[in-house]
CSV table of C-alpha atoms and ligand atoms in Angstrom, one decimal:
chain,number,residue,atom,x,y,z
B,1,UNK,CA,35.0,21.7,66.1
B,2,UNK,CA,34.7,18.3,67.8
B,3,UNK,CA,37.8,16.1,67.6
B,4,UNK,CA,36.0,12.9,68.0
B,5,UNK,CA,36.7,10.8,64.9
B,6,UNK,CA,33.0,10.2,64.2
B,7,UNK,CA,32.2,13.8,63.7
B,8,UNK,CA,35.3,15.0,61.8
B,9,UNK,CA,34.2,13.9,58.4
B,10,UNK,CA,30.5,13.2,58.8
B,11,UNK,CA,29.6,16.2,56.8
B,12,UNK,CA,26.7,16.7,59.2
B,13,UNK,CA,27.7,19.0,62.0
B,14,UNK,CA,25.1,20.3,64.4
B,15,UNK,CA,25.0,23.6,62.7
B,16,UNK,CA,24.0,21.9,59.5
B,17,UNK,CA,21.3,19.7,61.1
B,18,UNK,CA,19.9,22.7,62.9
B,19,UNK,CA,19.8,24.8,59.7
B,20,UNK,CA,17.7,22.0,58.3
B,21,UNK,CA,15.3,22.0,61.2
B,22,UNK,CA,14.9,25.7,61.2
B,23,UNK,CA,14.2,25.6,57.5
B,24,UNK,CA,11.4,23.2,58.1
B,25,UNK,CA,10.0,25.2,60.9
B,26,UNK,CA,9.9,28.3,58.8
B,27,UNK,CA,8.5,26.5,55.8
B,28,UNK,CA,5.7,24.9,57.6
B,29,UNK,CA,4.8,27.6,60.1
B,30,UNK,CA,1.2,27.4,60.9
B,31,UNK,CA,-1.1,29.4,58.7
B,32,UNK,CA,1.4,29.7,55.8
B,33,UNK,CA,-0.2,29.6,52.4
B,34,UNK,CA,1.1,27.4,49.5
B,35,UNK,CA,2.4,30.6,47.8
B,36,UNK,CA,4.5,31.5,50.8
B,37,UNK,CA,6.3,28.1,50.7
B,38,UNK,CA,7.8,29.2,47.4
B,39,UNK,CA,9.9,31.9,49.0
B,40,UNK,CA,12.4,29.2,49.9
B,41,UNK,CA,14.5,29.6,46.8
B,42,UNK,CA,18.3,29.3,46.3
B,43,UNK,CA,19.0,32.9,47.0
B,44,UNK,CA,17.0,33.1,50.2
B,45,UNK,CA,18.5,29.9,51.7
B,46,UNK,CA,21.7,29.0,49.9
B,47,UNK,CA,22.8,26.4,52.5
B,48,UNK,CA,19.5,24.6,52.3
B,49,UNK,CA,19.5,24.8,48.5
B,50,UNK,CA,22.9,23.2,48.3
B,51,UNK,CA,21.8,20.5,50.7
B,52,UNK,CA,18.9,19.7,48.4
B,53,UNK,CA,20.9,19.9,45.2
B,54,UNK,CA,23.1,17.1,46.6
B,55,UNK,CA,20.1,15.2,47.9
B,56,UNK,CA,18.1,15.3,44.7
B,57,UNK,CA,21.1,14.5,42.6
B,58,UNK,CA,22.2,11.4,44.5
B,59,UNK,CA,19.0,9.8,45.9
B,60,UNK,CA,18.5,7.4,43.0
B,61,UNK,CA,16.6,4.0,43.1
B,62,UNK,CA,20.0,2.2,43.0
B,63,UNK,CA,21.4,4.3,45.8
B,64,UNK,CA,18.4,3.7,48.0
B,65,UNK,CA,18.4,-0.1,47.3
B,66,UNK,CA,22.1,-0.2,48.2
B,67,UNK,CA,21.5,1.7,51.5
B,68,UNK,CA,18.5,-0.4,52.4
B,69,UNK,CA,20.7,-3.6,51.9
B,70,UNK,CA,23.4,-2.1,54.1
B,71,UNK,CA,21.3,-0.7,57.0
B,72,UNK,CA,17.9,-2.5,57.0
B,73,UNK,CA,19.6,-5.8,57.9
B,74,UNK,CA,20.5,-4.1,61.3
B,75,UNK,CA,24.1,-5.3,61.4
B,76,UNK,CA,25.5,-2.2,63.3
B,77,UNK,CA,25.4,-3.9,66.7
B,78,UNK,CA,23.2,-4.0,69.8
B,79,UNK,CA,22.4,-0.8,71.8
B,80,UNK,CA,20.0,0.2,74.4
B,81,UNK,CA,17.8,3.3,73.6
B,82,UNK,CA,19.9,5.4,76.0
B,83,UNK,CA,23.1,4.2,74.4
B,84,UNK,CA,21.8,5.1,71.0
B,85,UNK,CA,20.8,8.5,72.3
B,86,UNK,CA,24.2,9.1,73.9
B,87,UNK,CA,25.8,8.0,70.6
B,88,UNK,CA,23.7,10.4,68.7
B,89,UNK,CA,24.7,13.2,71.1
B,90,UNK,CA,28.4,12.8,70.1
B,91,UNK,CA,27.3,14.4,66.8
B,92,UNK,CA,27.1,17.6,68.8
B,93,UNK,CA,30.0,19.1,70.4
B,94,UNK,CA,31.0,22.6,69.5
B,95,UNK,CA,27.8,24.5,70.3
B,96,UNK,CA,27.1,26.8,73.1
B,97,UNK,CA,25.4,24.5,75.7
B,98,UNK,CA,23.2,27.4,77.0
B,99,UNK,CA,21.5,28.2,73.8
B,100,UNK,CA,21.6,25.1,71.6
B,101,UNK,CA,19.8,21.9,72.3
B,102,UNK,CA,21.6,18.6,72.1
B,103,UNK,CA,20.1,15.9,70.1
B,104,UNK,CA,18.8,14.2,73.3
B,105,UNK,CA,17.2,17.5,74.4
B,106,UNK,CA,15.4,17.8,71.1
B,107,UNK,CA,14.1,14.2,71.6
B,108,UNK,CA,13.1,14.9,75.2
B,109,UNK,CA,11.4,18.2,74.3
B,110,UNK,CA,9.4,16.4,71.6
B,111,UNK,CA,8.4,13.5,73.8
B,112,UNK,CA,7.7,15.7,76.9
B,113,UNK,CA,5.4,17.9,74.8
B,114,UNK,CA,3.5,14.8,73.7
B,115,UNK,CA,3.3,13.6,77.3
B,116,UNK,CA,2.0,17.0,78.6
B,117,UNK,CA,-0.8,16.8,76.1
B,118,UNK,CA,-2.0,13.5,77.5
B,119,UNK,CA,-1.2,11.3,74.5
B,120,UNK,CA,-0.7,7.5,74.8
B,121,UNK,CA,2.5,6.2,76.2
B,122,UNK,CA,3.5,4.6,72.9
B,123,UNK,CA,3.4,8.1,71.3
B,124,UNK,CA,5.6,9.6,74.0
B,125,UNK,CA,8.1,6.8,73.3
B,126,UNK,CA,7.8,7.6,69.5
B,127,UNK,CA,8.6,11.2,70.3
B,128,UNK,CA,11.7,10.2,72.1
B,129,UNK,CA,13.1,7.8,69.5
B,130,UNK,CA,12.0,9.6,66.3
B,131,UNK,CA,15.4,11.1,65.4
B,132,UNK,CA,17.7,8.4,66.7
B,133,UNK,CA,18.3,7.3,63.1
B,134,UNK,CA,20.4,10.4,62.7
B,135,UNK,CA,23.2,8.3,64.0
B,136,UNK,CA,23.6,7.4,60.3
B,137,UNK,CA,25.8,10.6,60.2
B,138,UNK,CA,28.1,8.9,62.7
B,139,UNK,CA,28.3,5.8,60.4
B,140,UNK,CA,29.7,8.1,57.8
B,141,UNK,CA,26.6,8.8,55.8
B,142,UNK,CA,26.5,12.3,54.3
B,143,UNK,CA,24.1,14.8,55.7
B,144,UNK,CA,22.0,14.8,52.5
B,145,UNK,CA,21.5,11.0,53.0
B,146,UNK,CA,20.3,11.3,56.5
B,147,UNK,CA,18.0,14.3,56.9
B,148,UNK,CA,15.7,16.4,54.7
B,149,UNK,CA,12.3,15.8,53.1
B,150,UNK,CA,11.8,12.3,51.9
B,151,UNK,CA,10.1,11.1,48.7
B,152,UNK,CA,9.6,7.8,46.9
B,153,UNK,CA,12.2,6.7,44.4
B,154,UNK,CA,11.4,4.6,41.3
B,155,UNK,CA,8.6,6.7,40.1
B,156,UNK,CA,8.0,10.3,38.9
B,157,UNK,CA,9.0,13.0,41.4
B,158,UNK,CA,6.2,15.1,42.7
B,159,UNK,CA,6.4,18.9,42.1
B,160,UNK,CA,5.5,19.2,45.8
B,161,UNK,CA,9.0,18.0,46.7
B,162,UNK,CA,11.0,21.0,47.8
B,163,UNK,CA,13.5,22.3,45.1
B,164,UNK,CA,12.1,19.9,42.5
B,165,UNK,CA,14.3,21.6,39.9
B,166,UNK,CA,17.4,19.8,41.3
B,167,UNK,CA,16.1,16.5,40.1
B,168,UNK,CA,17.4,17.6,36.7
B,169,UNK,CA,20.8,16.1,37.6
B,170,UNK,CA,19.4,12.8,39.0
B,171,UNK,CA,20.6,9.9,36.8
B,172,UNK,CA,17.1,8.3,37.2
B,173,UNK,CA,15.9,11.1,34.9
B,174,UNK,CA,17.3,9.0,32.1
B,175,UNK,CA,15.5,5.8,33.0
B,176,UNK,CA,12.1,6.3,31.4
B,177,UNK,CA,10.6,3.3,33.3
B,178,UNK,CA,11.2,5.2,36.5
B,179,UNK,CA,9.7,8.4,35.2
B,180,UNK,CA,6.1,7.4,34.9
B,181,UNK,CA,3.4,8.2,37.5
B,182,UNK,CA,3.6,4.7,39.0
B,183,UNK,CA,7.1,3.8,37.9
B,184,UNK,CA,8.0,0.4,39.5
B,185,UNK,CA,4.9,0.4,41.7
B,186,UNK,CA,1.3,-0.6,41.4
B,187,UNK,CA,-1.6,1.8,41.8
B,188,UNK,CA,-2.5,2.2,45.5
B,189,UNK,CA,0.1,-0.3,46.5
B,190,UNK,CA,0.6,1.4,49.9
B,191,UNK,CA,3.3,3.6,51.2
B,192,UNK,CA,4.9,0.8,53.1
B,193,UNK,CA,5.9,-1.0,49.9
B,194,UNK,CA,7.7,2.1,48.4
B,195,UNK,CA,11.4,2.6,48.5
B,196,UNK,CA,11.7,6.1,50.1
B,197,UNK,CA,14.7,8.3,49.6
B,198,UNK,CA,17.2,7.1,52.2
B,199,UNK,CA,17.4,8.8,55.6
B,200,UNK,CA,17.0,8.6,59.3
B,201,UNK,CA,13.2,8.0,59.1
B,202,UNK,CA,13.3,4.7,57.3
B,203,UNK,CA,16.2,3.5,59.4
B,204,UNK,CA,14.7,4.1,62.8
B,205,UNK,CA,11.4,2.5,61.6
B,206,UNK,CA,13.3,-0.6,60.7
B,207,UNK,CA,14.9,-0.8,64.1
B,208,UNK,CA,11.6,-0.4,65.9
B,209,UNK,CA,9.4,-2.5,63.5
B,210,UNK,CA,9.1,-5.6,65.6
B,211,UNK,CA,8.0,-3.7,68.7
B,212,UNK,CA,5.7,-0.8,67.9
B,213,UNK,CA,2.2,-0.4,66.6
B,214,UNK,CA,1.5,0.8,63.0
B,215,UNK,CA,0.7,4.3,64.1
B,216,UNK,CA,4.1,4.7,65.7
B,217,UNK,CA,5.9,3.1,62.8
B,218,UNK,CA,4.1,5.5,60.4
B,219,UNK,CA,5.2,8.5,62.5
B,220,UNK,CA,8.8,7.2,62.4
B,221,UNK,CA,8.9,6.1,58.8
B,222,UNK,CA,7.1,9.1,57.2
B,223,UNK,CA,7.7,12.0,59.5
B,224,UNK,CA,9.9,13.8,56.8
B,225,UNK,CA,7.6,12.8,53.9
B,226,UNK,CA,6.3,16.4,53.7
B,227,UNK,CA,5.1,16.0,50.1
B,228,UNK,CA,2.6,13.4,51.3
B,229,UNK,CA,1.6,14.6,54.8
B,230,UNK,CA,1.6,18.3,54.1
B,231,UNK,CA,0.9,18.6,50.4
B,232,UNK,CA,-1.3,15.5,49.7
B,233,UNK,CA,1.0,14.2,47.0
B,234,UNK,CA,1.3,10.6,46.0
B,235,UNK,CA,-2.3,9.7,46.9
B,236,UNK,CA,-2.3,7.5,43.8
B,237,UNK,CA,0.2,5.2,45.6
B,238,UNK,CA,-1.7,5.2,48.9
B,239,UNK,CA,-4.0,2.6,50.2
B,240,UNK,CA,-6.7,2.9,52.9
B,241,UNK,CA,-4.3,2.1,55.7
B,242,UNK,CA,-2.1,5.0,54.7
B,243,UNK,CA,-5.0,7.4,54.6
B,244,UNK,CA,-6.1,6.3,58.1
B,245,UNK,CA,-2.6,6.7,59.4
B,246,UNK,CA,-2.2,10.2,58.0
B,247,UNK,CA,-3.9,11.9,61.0
B,248,UNK,CA,-1.4,10.3,63.3
B,249,UNK,CA,1.6,11.4,61.3
B,250,UNK,CA,0.2,15.0,61.2
B,251,UNK,CA,-0.5,14.9,64.9
B,252,UNK,CA,3.1,13.9,65.5
B,253,UNK,CA,4.5,16.5,63.1
B,254,UNK,CA,3.2,19.3,65.3
B,255,UNK,CA,5.4,18.2,68.1
B,256,UNK,CA,8.5,17.6,66.0
B,257,UNK,CA,8.3,21.1,64.6
B,258,UNK,CA,6.9,23.2,67.3
B,259,UNK,CA,8.0,21.7,70.7
B,260,UNK,CA,11.2,23.8,70.6
B,261,UNK,CA,11.5,26.7,72.9
B,262,UNK,CA,10.1,25.0,75.9
B,263,UNK,CA,12.5,24.9,78.8
B,264,UNK,CA,15.5,22.6,78.7
B,265,UNK,CA,14.5,19.2,79.8
B,266,UNK,CA,16.0,17.9,83.1
B,267,UNK,CA,17.6,14.6,82.1
B,268,UNK,CA,18.1,13.4,85.7
B,269,UNK,CA,14.6,14.0,86.7
B,270,UNK,CA,13.1,12.4,83.6
B,271,UNK,CA,15.3,9.3,83.4
B,272,UNK,CA,13.2,7.0,85.6
B,273,UNK,CA,10.0,7.7,83.6
B,274,UNK,CA,11.8,6.9,80.4
B,275,UNK,CA,13.4,3.8,81.8
B,276,UNK,CA,9.9,2.5,82.6
B,277,UNK,CA,8.6,3.6,79.2
B,278,UNK,CA,11.4,1.8,77.2
B,279,UNK,CA,10.9,-1.3,79.3
B,280,UNK,CA,7.2,-1.4,78.6
B,281,UNK,CA,7.6,-1.5,74.9
B,282,UNK,CA,11.1,-2.5,74.0
B,283,UNK,CA,13.7,-5.2,74.9
B,284,UNK,CA,16.7,-4.1,76.9
B,285,UNK,CA,18.9,-3.9,73.8
B,286,UNK,CA,17.9,-3.4,70.2
B,287,UNK,CA,19.6,-4.4,66.9
B,288,UNK,CA,20.8,-1.3,65.0
G,1,FE2,FE1,13.5,13.7,62.0
G,2,FE2,FE1,12.9,15.8,65.0
């Protein structure tokens, strides 16, 4: 195990984060039917089930509002994109370097797959930065508060959220005003005005908000919002903008899930391309 202070008690070792990614990959394998999704129960994947038990129990409206106050004001200091990626890489330490990907390698595989398919440069950039918010683990946030499917808080939970039974222990269950279809929101108010369960998606979107186009920000903010982009849930809270952005989020999701297995990216060779790419869209340093 790593001895760096950041990863001793972050509760989010590489093994855990990878287990999460593999779960997603399996769950959303192309061609799977709705029925097949259901095989992911507590007996089949106990680690994942425990992760969601904690996530669904603790992601209350008040928890989310508190985390938004802490992190969305971007008081964690200035970093370049490379510095943020290197920082994230410290999360990973004890794995076999030949078989496991570092966090930077996952980012590069995602962005390189997007680049190979000839997508616009802003989307390649989005591929590279999409998981940088996982540095929340290094700020001491528990794994269940950093990764995993996201969902709106402050209104009724959709049955399309994975392991919905674990919401039984969420204290918001006892706040009837948060248990209605719309809860604290207006019909078709738009996804951007929702408070989403807290995690790496919302955080990286806030960091990048001043610099990137809406399509990119939707990919960042909602890439783990599977109940919406894969199951069509929460349409009653969506506006036309959300519906037009959906295709981009789905396009992006393919690369996030299925770009693994390509050869290990060569950092040295790729660096000049990414230096130019970052300089085209972003200032030298960003507030985190
Ligand atoms: Fe992610
Ligand atoms: Fe990812």
